[in-house]
mmCIF file of N, CA and C and ligand atoms in Angstrom:
data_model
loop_
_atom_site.group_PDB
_atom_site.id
_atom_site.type_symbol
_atom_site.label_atom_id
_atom_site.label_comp_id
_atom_site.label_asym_id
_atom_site.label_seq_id
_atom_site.Cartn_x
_atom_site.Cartn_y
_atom_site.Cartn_z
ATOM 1 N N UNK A 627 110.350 170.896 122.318
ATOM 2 C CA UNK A 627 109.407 171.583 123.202
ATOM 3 C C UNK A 627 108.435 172.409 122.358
ATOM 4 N N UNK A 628 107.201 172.506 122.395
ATOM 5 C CA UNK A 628 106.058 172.667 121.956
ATOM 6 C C UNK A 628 106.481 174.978 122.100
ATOM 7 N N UNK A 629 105.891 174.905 121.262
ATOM 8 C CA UNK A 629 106.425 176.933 121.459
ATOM 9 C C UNK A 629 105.124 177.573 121.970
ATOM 10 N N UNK A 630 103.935 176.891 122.451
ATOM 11 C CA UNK A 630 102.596 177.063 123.156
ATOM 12 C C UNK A 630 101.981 175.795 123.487
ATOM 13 N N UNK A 631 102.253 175.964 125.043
ATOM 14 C CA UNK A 631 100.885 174.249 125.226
ATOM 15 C C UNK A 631 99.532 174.390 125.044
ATOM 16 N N UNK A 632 99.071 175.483 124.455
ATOM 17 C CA UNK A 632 97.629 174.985 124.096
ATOM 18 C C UNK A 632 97.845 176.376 122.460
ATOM 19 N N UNK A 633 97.073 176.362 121.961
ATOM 20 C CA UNK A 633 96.730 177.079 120.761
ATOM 21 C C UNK A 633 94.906 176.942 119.967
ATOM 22 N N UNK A 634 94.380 178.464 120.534
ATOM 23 C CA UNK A 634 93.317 178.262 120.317
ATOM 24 C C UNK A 634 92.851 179.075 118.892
ATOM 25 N N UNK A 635 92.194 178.618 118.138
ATOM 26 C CA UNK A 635 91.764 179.582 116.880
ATOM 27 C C UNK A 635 90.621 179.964 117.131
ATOM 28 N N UNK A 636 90.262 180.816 116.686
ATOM 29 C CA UNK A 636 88.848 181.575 116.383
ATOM 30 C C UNK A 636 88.643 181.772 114.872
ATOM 31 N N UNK A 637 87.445 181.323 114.084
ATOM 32 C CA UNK A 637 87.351 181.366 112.986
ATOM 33 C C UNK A 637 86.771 182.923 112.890
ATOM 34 N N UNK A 638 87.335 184.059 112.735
ATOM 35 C CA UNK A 638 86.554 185.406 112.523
ATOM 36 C C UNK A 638 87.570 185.659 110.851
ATOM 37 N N UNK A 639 87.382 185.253 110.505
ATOM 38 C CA UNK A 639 87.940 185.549 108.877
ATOM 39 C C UNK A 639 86.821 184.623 107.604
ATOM 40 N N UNK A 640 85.871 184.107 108.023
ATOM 41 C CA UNK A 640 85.074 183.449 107.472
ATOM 42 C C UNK A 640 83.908 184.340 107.291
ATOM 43 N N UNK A 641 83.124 183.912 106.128
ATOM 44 C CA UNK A 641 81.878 184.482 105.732
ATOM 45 C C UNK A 641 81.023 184.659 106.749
ATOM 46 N N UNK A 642 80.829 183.849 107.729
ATOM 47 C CA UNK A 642 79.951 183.490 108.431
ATOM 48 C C UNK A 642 79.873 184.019 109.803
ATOM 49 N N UNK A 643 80.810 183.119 110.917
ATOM 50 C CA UNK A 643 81.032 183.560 112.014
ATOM 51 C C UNK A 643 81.768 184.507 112.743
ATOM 52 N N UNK A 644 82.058 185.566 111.673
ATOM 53 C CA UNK A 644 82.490 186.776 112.566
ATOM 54 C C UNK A 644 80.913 187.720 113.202
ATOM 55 N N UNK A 645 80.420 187.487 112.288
ATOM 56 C CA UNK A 645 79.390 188.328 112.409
ATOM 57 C C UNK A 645 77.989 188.094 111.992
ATOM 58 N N UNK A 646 77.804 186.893 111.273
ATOM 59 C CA UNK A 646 76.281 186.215 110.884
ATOM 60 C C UNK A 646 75.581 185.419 111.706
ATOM 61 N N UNK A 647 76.760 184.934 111.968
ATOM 62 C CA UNK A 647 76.094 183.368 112.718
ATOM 63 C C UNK A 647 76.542 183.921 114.319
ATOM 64 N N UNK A 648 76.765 184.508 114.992
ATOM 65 C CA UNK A 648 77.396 185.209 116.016
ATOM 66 C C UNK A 648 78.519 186.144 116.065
ATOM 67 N N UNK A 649 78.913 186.648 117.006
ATOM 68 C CA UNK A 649 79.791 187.473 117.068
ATOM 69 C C UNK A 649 81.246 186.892 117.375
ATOM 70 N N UNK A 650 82.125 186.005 116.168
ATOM 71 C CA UNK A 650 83.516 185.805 116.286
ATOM 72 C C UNK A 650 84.480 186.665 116.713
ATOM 73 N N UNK A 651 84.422 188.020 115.942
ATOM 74 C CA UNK A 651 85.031 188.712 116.349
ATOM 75 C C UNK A 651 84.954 189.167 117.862
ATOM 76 N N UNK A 652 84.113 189.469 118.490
ATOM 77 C CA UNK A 652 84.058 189.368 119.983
ATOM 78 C C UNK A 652 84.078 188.180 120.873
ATOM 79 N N UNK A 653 84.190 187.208 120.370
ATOM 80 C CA UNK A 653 84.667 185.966 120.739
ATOM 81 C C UNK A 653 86.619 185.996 120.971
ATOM 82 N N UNK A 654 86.499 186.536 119.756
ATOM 83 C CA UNK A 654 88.067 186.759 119.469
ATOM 84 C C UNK A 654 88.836 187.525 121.021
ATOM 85 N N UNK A 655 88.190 188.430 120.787
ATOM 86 C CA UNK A 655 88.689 189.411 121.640
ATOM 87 C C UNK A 655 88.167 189.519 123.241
ATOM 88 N N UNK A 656 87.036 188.740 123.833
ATOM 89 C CA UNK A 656 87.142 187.965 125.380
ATOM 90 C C UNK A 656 88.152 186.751 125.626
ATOM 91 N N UNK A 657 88.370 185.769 124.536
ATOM 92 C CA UNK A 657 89.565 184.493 124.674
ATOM 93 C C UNK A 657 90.521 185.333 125.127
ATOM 94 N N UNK A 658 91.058 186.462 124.098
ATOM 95 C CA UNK A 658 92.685 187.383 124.639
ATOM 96 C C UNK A 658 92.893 187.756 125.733
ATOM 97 N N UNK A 659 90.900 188.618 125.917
ATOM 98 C CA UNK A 659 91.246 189.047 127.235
ATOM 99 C C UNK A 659 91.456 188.268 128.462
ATOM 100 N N UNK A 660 90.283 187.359 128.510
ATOM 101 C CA UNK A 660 90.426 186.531 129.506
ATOM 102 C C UNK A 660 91.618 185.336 129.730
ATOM 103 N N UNK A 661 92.284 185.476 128.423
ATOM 104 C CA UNK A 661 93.346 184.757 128.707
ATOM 105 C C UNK A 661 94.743 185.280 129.221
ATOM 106 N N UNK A 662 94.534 186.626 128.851
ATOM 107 C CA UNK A 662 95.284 187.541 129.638
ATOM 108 C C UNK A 662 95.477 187.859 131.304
ATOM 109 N N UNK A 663 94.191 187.871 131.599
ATOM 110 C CA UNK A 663 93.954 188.041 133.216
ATOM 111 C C UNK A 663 94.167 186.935 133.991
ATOM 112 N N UNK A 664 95.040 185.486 133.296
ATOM 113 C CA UNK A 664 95.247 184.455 134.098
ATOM 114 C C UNK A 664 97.070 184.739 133.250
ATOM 115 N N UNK A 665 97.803 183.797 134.442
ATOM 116 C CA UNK A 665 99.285 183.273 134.052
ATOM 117 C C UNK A 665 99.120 182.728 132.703
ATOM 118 N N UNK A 666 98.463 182.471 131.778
ATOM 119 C CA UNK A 666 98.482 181.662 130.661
ATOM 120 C C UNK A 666 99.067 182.554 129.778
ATOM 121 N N UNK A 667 99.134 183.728 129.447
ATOM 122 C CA UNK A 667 99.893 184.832 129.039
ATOM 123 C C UNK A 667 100.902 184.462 127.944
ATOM 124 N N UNK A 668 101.868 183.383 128.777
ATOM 125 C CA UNK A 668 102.895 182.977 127.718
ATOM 126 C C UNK A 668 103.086 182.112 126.747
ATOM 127 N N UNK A 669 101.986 180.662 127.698
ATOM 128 C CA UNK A 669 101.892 179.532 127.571
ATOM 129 C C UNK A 669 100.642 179.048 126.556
ATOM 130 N N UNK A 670 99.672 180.083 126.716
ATOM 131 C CA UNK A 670 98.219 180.152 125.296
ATOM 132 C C UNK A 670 98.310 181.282 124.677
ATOM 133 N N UNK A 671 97.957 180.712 122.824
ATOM 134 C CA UNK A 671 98.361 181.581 122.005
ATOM 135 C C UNK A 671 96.431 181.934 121.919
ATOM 136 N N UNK A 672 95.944 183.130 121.185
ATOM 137 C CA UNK A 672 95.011 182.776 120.529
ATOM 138 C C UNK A 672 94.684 183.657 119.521
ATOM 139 N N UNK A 673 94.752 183.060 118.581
ATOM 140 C CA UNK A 673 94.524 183.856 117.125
ATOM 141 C C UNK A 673 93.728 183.497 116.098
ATOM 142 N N UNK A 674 93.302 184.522 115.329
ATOM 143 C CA UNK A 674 92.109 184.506 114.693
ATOM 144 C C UNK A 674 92.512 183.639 113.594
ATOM 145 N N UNK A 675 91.499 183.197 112.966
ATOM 146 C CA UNK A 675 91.614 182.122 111.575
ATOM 147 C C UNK A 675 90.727 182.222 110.591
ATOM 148 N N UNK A 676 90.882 181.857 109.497
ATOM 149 C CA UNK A 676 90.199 181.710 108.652
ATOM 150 C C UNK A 676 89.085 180.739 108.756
ATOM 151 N N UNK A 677 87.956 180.505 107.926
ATOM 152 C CA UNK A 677 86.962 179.645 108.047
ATOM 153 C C UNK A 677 87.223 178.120 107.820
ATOM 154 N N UNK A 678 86.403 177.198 108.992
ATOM 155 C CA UNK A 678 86.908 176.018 109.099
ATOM 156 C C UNK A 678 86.271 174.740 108.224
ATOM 157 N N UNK A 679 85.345 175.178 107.840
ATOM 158 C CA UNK A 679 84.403 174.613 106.595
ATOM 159 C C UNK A 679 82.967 174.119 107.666
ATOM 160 N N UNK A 680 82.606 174.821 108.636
ATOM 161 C CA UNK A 680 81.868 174.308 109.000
ATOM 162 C C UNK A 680 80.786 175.597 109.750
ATOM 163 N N UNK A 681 80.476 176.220 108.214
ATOM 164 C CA UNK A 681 79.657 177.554 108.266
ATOM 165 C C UNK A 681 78.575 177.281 109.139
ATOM 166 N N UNK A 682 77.948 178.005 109.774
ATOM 167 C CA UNK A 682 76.599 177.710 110.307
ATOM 168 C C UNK A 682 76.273 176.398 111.461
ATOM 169 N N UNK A 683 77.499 176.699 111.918
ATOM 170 C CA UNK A 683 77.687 176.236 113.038
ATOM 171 C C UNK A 683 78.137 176.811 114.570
ATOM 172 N N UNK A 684 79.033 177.827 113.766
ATOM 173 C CA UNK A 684 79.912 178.806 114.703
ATOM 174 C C UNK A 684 78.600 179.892 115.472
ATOM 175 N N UNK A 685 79.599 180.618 116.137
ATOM 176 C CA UNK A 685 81.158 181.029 115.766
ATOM 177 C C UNK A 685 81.724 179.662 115.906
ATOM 178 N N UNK A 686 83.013 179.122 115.582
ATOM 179 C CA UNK A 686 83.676 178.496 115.576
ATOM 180 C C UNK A 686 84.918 178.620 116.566
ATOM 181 N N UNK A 687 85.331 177.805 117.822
ATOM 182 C CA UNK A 687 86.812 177.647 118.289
ATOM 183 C C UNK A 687 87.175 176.022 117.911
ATOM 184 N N UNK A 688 88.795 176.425 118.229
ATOM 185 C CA UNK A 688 89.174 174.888 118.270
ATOM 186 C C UNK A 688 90.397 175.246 119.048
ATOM 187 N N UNK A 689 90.912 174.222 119.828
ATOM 188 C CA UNK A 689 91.839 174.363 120.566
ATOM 189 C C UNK A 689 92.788 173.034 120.307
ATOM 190 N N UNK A 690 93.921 173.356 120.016
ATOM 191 C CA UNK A 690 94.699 171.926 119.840
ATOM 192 C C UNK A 690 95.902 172.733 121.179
ATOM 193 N N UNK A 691 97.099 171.437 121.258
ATOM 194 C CA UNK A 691 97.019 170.131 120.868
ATOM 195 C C UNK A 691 95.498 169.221 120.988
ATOM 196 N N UNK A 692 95.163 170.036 122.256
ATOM 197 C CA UNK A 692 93.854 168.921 122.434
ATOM 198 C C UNK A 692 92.723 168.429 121.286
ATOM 199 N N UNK A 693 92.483 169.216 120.119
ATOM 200 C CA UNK A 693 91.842 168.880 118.881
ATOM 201 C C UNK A 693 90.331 168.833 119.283
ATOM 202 N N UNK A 694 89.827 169.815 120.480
ATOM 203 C CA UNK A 694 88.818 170.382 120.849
ATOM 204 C C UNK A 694 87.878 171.120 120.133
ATOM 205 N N UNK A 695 87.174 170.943 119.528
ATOM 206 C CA UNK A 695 86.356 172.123 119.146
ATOM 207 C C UNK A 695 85.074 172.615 119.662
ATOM 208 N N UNK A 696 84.525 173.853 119.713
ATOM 209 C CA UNK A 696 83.305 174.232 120.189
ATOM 210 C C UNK A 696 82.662 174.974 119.326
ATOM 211 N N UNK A 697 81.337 174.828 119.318
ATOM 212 C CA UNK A 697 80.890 175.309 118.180
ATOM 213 C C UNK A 697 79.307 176.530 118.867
ATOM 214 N N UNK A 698 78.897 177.718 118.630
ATOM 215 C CA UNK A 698 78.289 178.857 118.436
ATOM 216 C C UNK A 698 79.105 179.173 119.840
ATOM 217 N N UNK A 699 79.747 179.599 120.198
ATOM 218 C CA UNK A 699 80.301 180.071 120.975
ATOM 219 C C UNK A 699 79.746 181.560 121.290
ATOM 220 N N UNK A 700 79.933 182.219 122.456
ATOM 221 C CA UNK A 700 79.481 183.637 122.173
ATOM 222 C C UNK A 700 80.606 184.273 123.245
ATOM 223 N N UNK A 701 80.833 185.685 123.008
ATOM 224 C CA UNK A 701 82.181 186.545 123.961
ATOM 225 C C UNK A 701 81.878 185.896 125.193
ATOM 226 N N UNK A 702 80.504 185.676 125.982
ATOM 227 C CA UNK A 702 80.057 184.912 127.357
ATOM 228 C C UNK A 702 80.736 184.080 127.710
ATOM 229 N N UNK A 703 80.872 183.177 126.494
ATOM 230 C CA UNK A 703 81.422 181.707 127.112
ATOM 231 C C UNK A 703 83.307 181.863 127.371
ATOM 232 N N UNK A 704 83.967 182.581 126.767
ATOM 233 C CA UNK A 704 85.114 182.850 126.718
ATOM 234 C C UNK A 704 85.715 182.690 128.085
ATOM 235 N N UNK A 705 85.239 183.229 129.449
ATOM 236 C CA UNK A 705 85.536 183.235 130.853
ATOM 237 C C UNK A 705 85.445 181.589 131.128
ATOM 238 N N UNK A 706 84.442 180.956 130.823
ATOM 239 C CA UNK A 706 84.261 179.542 130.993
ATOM 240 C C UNK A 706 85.670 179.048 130.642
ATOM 241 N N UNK A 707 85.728 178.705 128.715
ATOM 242 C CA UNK A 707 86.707 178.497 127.815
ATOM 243 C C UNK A 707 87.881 178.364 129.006
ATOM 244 N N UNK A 708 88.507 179.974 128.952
ATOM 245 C CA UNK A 708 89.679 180.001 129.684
ATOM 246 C C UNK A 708 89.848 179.265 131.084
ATOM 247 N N UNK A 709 88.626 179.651 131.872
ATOM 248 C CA UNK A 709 88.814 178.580 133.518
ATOM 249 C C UNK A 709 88.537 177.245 133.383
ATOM 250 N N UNK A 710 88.144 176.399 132.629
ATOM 251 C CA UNK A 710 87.784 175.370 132.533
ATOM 252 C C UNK A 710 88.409 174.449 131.640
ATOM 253 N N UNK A 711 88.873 174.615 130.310
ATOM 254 C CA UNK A 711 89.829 173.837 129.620
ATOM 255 C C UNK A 711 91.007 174.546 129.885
ATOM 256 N N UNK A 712 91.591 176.055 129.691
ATOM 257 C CA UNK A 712 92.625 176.273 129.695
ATOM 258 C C UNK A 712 93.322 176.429 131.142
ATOM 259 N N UNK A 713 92.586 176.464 131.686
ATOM 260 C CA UNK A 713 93.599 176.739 132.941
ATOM 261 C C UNK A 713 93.337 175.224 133.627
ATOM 262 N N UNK A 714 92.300 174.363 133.896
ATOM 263 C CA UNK A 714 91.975 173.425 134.700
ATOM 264 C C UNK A 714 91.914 171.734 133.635
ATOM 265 N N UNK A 715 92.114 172.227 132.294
ATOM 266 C CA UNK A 715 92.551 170.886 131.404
ATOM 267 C C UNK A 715 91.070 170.207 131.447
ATOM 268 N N UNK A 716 89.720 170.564 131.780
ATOM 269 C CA UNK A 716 88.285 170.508 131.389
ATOM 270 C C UNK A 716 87.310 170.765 130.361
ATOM 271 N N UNK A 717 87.380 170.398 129.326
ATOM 272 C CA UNK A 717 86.855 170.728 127.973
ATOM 273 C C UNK A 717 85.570 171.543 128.378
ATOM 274 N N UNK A 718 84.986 172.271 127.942
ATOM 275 C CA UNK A 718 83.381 172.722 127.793
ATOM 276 C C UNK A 718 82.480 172.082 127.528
ATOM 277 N N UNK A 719 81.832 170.866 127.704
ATOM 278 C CA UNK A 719 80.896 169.919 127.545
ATOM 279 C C UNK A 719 80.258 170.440 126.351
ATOM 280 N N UNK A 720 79.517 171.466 127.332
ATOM 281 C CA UNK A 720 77.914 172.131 126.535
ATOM 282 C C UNK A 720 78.224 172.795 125.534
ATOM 283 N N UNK A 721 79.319 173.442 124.935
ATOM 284 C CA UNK A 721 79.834 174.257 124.019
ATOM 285 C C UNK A 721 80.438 173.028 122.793
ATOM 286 N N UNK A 722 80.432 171.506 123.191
ATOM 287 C CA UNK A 722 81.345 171.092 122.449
ATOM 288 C C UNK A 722 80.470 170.906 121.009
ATOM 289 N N UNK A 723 81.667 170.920 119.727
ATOM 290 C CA UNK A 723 80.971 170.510 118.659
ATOM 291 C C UNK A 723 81.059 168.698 118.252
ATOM 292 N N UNK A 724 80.013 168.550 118.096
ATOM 293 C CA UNK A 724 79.899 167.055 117.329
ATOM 294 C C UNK A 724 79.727 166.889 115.927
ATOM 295 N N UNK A 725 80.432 166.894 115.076
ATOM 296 C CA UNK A 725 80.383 167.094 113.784
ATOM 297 C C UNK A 725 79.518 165.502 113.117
ATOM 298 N N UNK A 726 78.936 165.346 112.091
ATOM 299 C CA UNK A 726 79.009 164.136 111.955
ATOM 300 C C UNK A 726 79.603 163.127 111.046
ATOM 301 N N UNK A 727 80.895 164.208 110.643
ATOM 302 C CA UNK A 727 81.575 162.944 110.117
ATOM 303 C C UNK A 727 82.639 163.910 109.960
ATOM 304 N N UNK A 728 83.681 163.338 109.404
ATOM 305 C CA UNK A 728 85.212 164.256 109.102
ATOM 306 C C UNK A 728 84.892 165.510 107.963
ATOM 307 N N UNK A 729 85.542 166.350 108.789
ATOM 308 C CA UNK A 729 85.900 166.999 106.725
ATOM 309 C C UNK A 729 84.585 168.351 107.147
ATOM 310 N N UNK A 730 84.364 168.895 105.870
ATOM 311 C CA UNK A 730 83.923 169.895 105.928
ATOM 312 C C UNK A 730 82.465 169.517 106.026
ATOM 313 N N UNK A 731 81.709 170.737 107.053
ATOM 314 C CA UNK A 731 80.100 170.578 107.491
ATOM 315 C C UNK A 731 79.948 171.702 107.217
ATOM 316 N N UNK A 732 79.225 172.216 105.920
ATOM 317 C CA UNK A 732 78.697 173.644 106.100
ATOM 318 C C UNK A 732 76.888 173.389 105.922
ATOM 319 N N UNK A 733 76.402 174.574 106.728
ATOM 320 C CA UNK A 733 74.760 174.181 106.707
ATOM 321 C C UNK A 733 74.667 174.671 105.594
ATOM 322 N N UNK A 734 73.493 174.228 104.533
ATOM 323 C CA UNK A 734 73.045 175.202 103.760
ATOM 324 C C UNK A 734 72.201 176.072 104.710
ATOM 325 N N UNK A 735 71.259 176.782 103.707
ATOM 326 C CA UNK A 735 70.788 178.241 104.570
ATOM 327 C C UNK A 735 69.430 178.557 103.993
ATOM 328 N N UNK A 736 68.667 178.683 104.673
ATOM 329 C CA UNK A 736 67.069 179.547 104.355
ATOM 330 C C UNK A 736 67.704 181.109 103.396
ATOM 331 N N UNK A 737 66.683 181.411 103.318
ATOM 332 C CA UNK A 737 66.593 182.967 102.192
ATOM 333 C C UNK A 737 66.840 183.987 103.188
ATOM 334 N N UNK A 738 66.661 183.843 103.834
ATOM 335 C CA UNK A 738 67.481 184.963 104.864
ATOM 336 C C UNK A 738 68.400 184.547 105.461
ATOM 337 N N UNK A 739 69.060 183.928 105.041
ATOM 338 C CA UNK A 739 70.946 183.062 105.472
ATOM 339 C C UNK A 739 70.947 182.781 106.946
ATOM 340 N N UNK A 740 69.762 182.324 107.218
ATOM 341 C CA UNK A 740 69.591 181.017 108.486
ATOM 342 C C UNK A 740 70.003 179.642 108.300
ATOM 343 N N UNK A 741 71.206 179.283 109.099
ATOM 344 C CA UNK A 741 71.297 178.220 108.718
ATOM 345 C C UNK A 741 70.151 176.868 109.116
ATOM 346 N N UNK A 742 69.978 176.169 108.020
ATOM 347 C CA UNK A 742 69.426 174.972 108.082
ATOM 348 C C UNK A 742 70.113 173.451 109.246
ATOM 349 N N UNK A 743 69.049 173.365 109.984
ATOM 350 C CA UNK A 743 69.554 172.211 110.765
ATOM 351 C C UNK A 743 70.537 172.649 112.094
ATOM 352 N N UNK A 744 70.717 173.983 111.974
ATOM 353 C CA UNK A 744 71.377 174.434 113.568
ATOM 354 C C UNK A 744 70.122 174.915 114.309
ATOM 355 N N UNK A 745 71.677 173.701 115.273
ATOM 356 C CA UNK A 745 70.791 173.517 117.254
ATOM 357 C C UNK A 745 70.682 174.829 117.784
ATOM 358 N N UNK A 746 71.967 175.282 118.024
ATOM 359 C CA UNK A 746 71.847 176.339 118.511
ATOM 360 C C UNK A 746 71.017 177.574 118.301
ATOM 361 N N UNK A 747 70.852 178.732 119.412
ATOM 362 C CA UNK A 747 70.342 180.155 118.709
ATOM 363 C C UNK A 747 71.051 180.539 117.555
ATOM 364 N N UNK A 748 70.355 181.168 116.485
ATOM 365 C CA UNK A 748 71.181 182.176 115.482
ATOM 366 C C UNK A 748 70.686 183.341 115.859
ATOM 367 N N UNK A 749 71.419 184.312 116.075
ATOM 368 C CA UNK A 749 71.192 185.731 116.081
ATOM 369 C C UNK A 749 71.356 185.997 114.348
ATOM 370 N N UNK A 750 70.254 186.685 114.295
ATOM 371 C CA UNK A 750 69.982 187.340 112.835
ATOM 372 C C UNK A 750 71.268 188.345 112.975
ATOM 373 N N UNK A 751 71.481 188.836 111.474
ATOM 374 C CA UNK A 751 72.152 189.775 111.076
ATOM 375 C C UNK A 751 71.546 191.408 112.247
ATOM 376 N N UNK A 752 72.553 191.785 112.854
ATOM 377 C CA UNK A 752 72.892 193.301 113.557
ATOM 378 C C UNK A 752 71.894 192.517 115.103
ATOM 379 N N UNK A 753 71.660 191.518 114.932
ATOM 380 C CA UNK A 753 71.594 191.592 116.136
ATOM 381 C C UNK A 753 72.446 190.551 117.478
ATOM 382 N N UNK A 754 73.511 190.575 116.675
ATOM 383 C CA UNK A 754 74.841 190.254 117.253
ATOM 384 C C UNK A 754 75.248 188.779 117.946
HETATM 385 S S1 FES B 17 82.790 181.051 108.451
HETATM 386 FE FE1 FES B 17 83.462 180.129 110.335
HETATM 387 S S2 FES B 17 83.575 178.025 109.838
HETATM 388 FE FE2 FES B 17 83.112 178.954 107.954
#
């Protein structure tokens, strides 16, 4: 028997997406909460991680078993996250990441550590 049916990481231990590329760390900490305010309590873990090699993309989640990942995530989407894959087994479409190939994707970066080739918004440095 599995000791959590779902297990979600948050990359906020990385150069990047705690705080460059978005706010991981507050990512971190809406998943808990909002995973708190449902029965999932026992049954979803979610804990922070180290960087997934795929800087300048994040913030970074991934959720296994399902082997889900979503990529710039922001504390916003966290309420989604939880009602929609974790409680109703519905991945996040619009949040999902498409990598394009296995293995590590890091963007390089402009001179002011913008990443190169991300879709998404980047919030500059302090502005969260
Ligand atoms: S810093 Fe988050 S994936 Fe590298």
């Amino acid at each position: 028997m599995p000791v959590y049916e779902r297990h979600v990481f948050v990359c906020t231990r990385g150069e990047w997406c705690p705080s460059v590329d978005g706010d991981g760390l507050g990512v971190h900490a809406a998943l808990k909460s909002a995973v708190r305010s449902t029965d999932l309590g026992g049954r979803v873990r979610v804990n922070h991680s180290g960087c997934f090699s795929q800087c300048g993309n994040g913030p970074m989640v991934v959720v296994y078993p399902d082997g889900v990942w979503y990529a710039a995530v922001t504390p916003a989407d966290a309420a989604e996250i939880v009602e929609s894959h974790l409680l109703a087994g519905r991945p996040v479409e619009r949040l999902r990441y498409d990598p394009p190939e296995f293995g590590s994707h890091q963007l390089e970066r402009e001179a002011d550590g913008r990443p190169i080739g991300r879709t998404a918004p980047w919030p500059a440095r302090g502005e969260g």
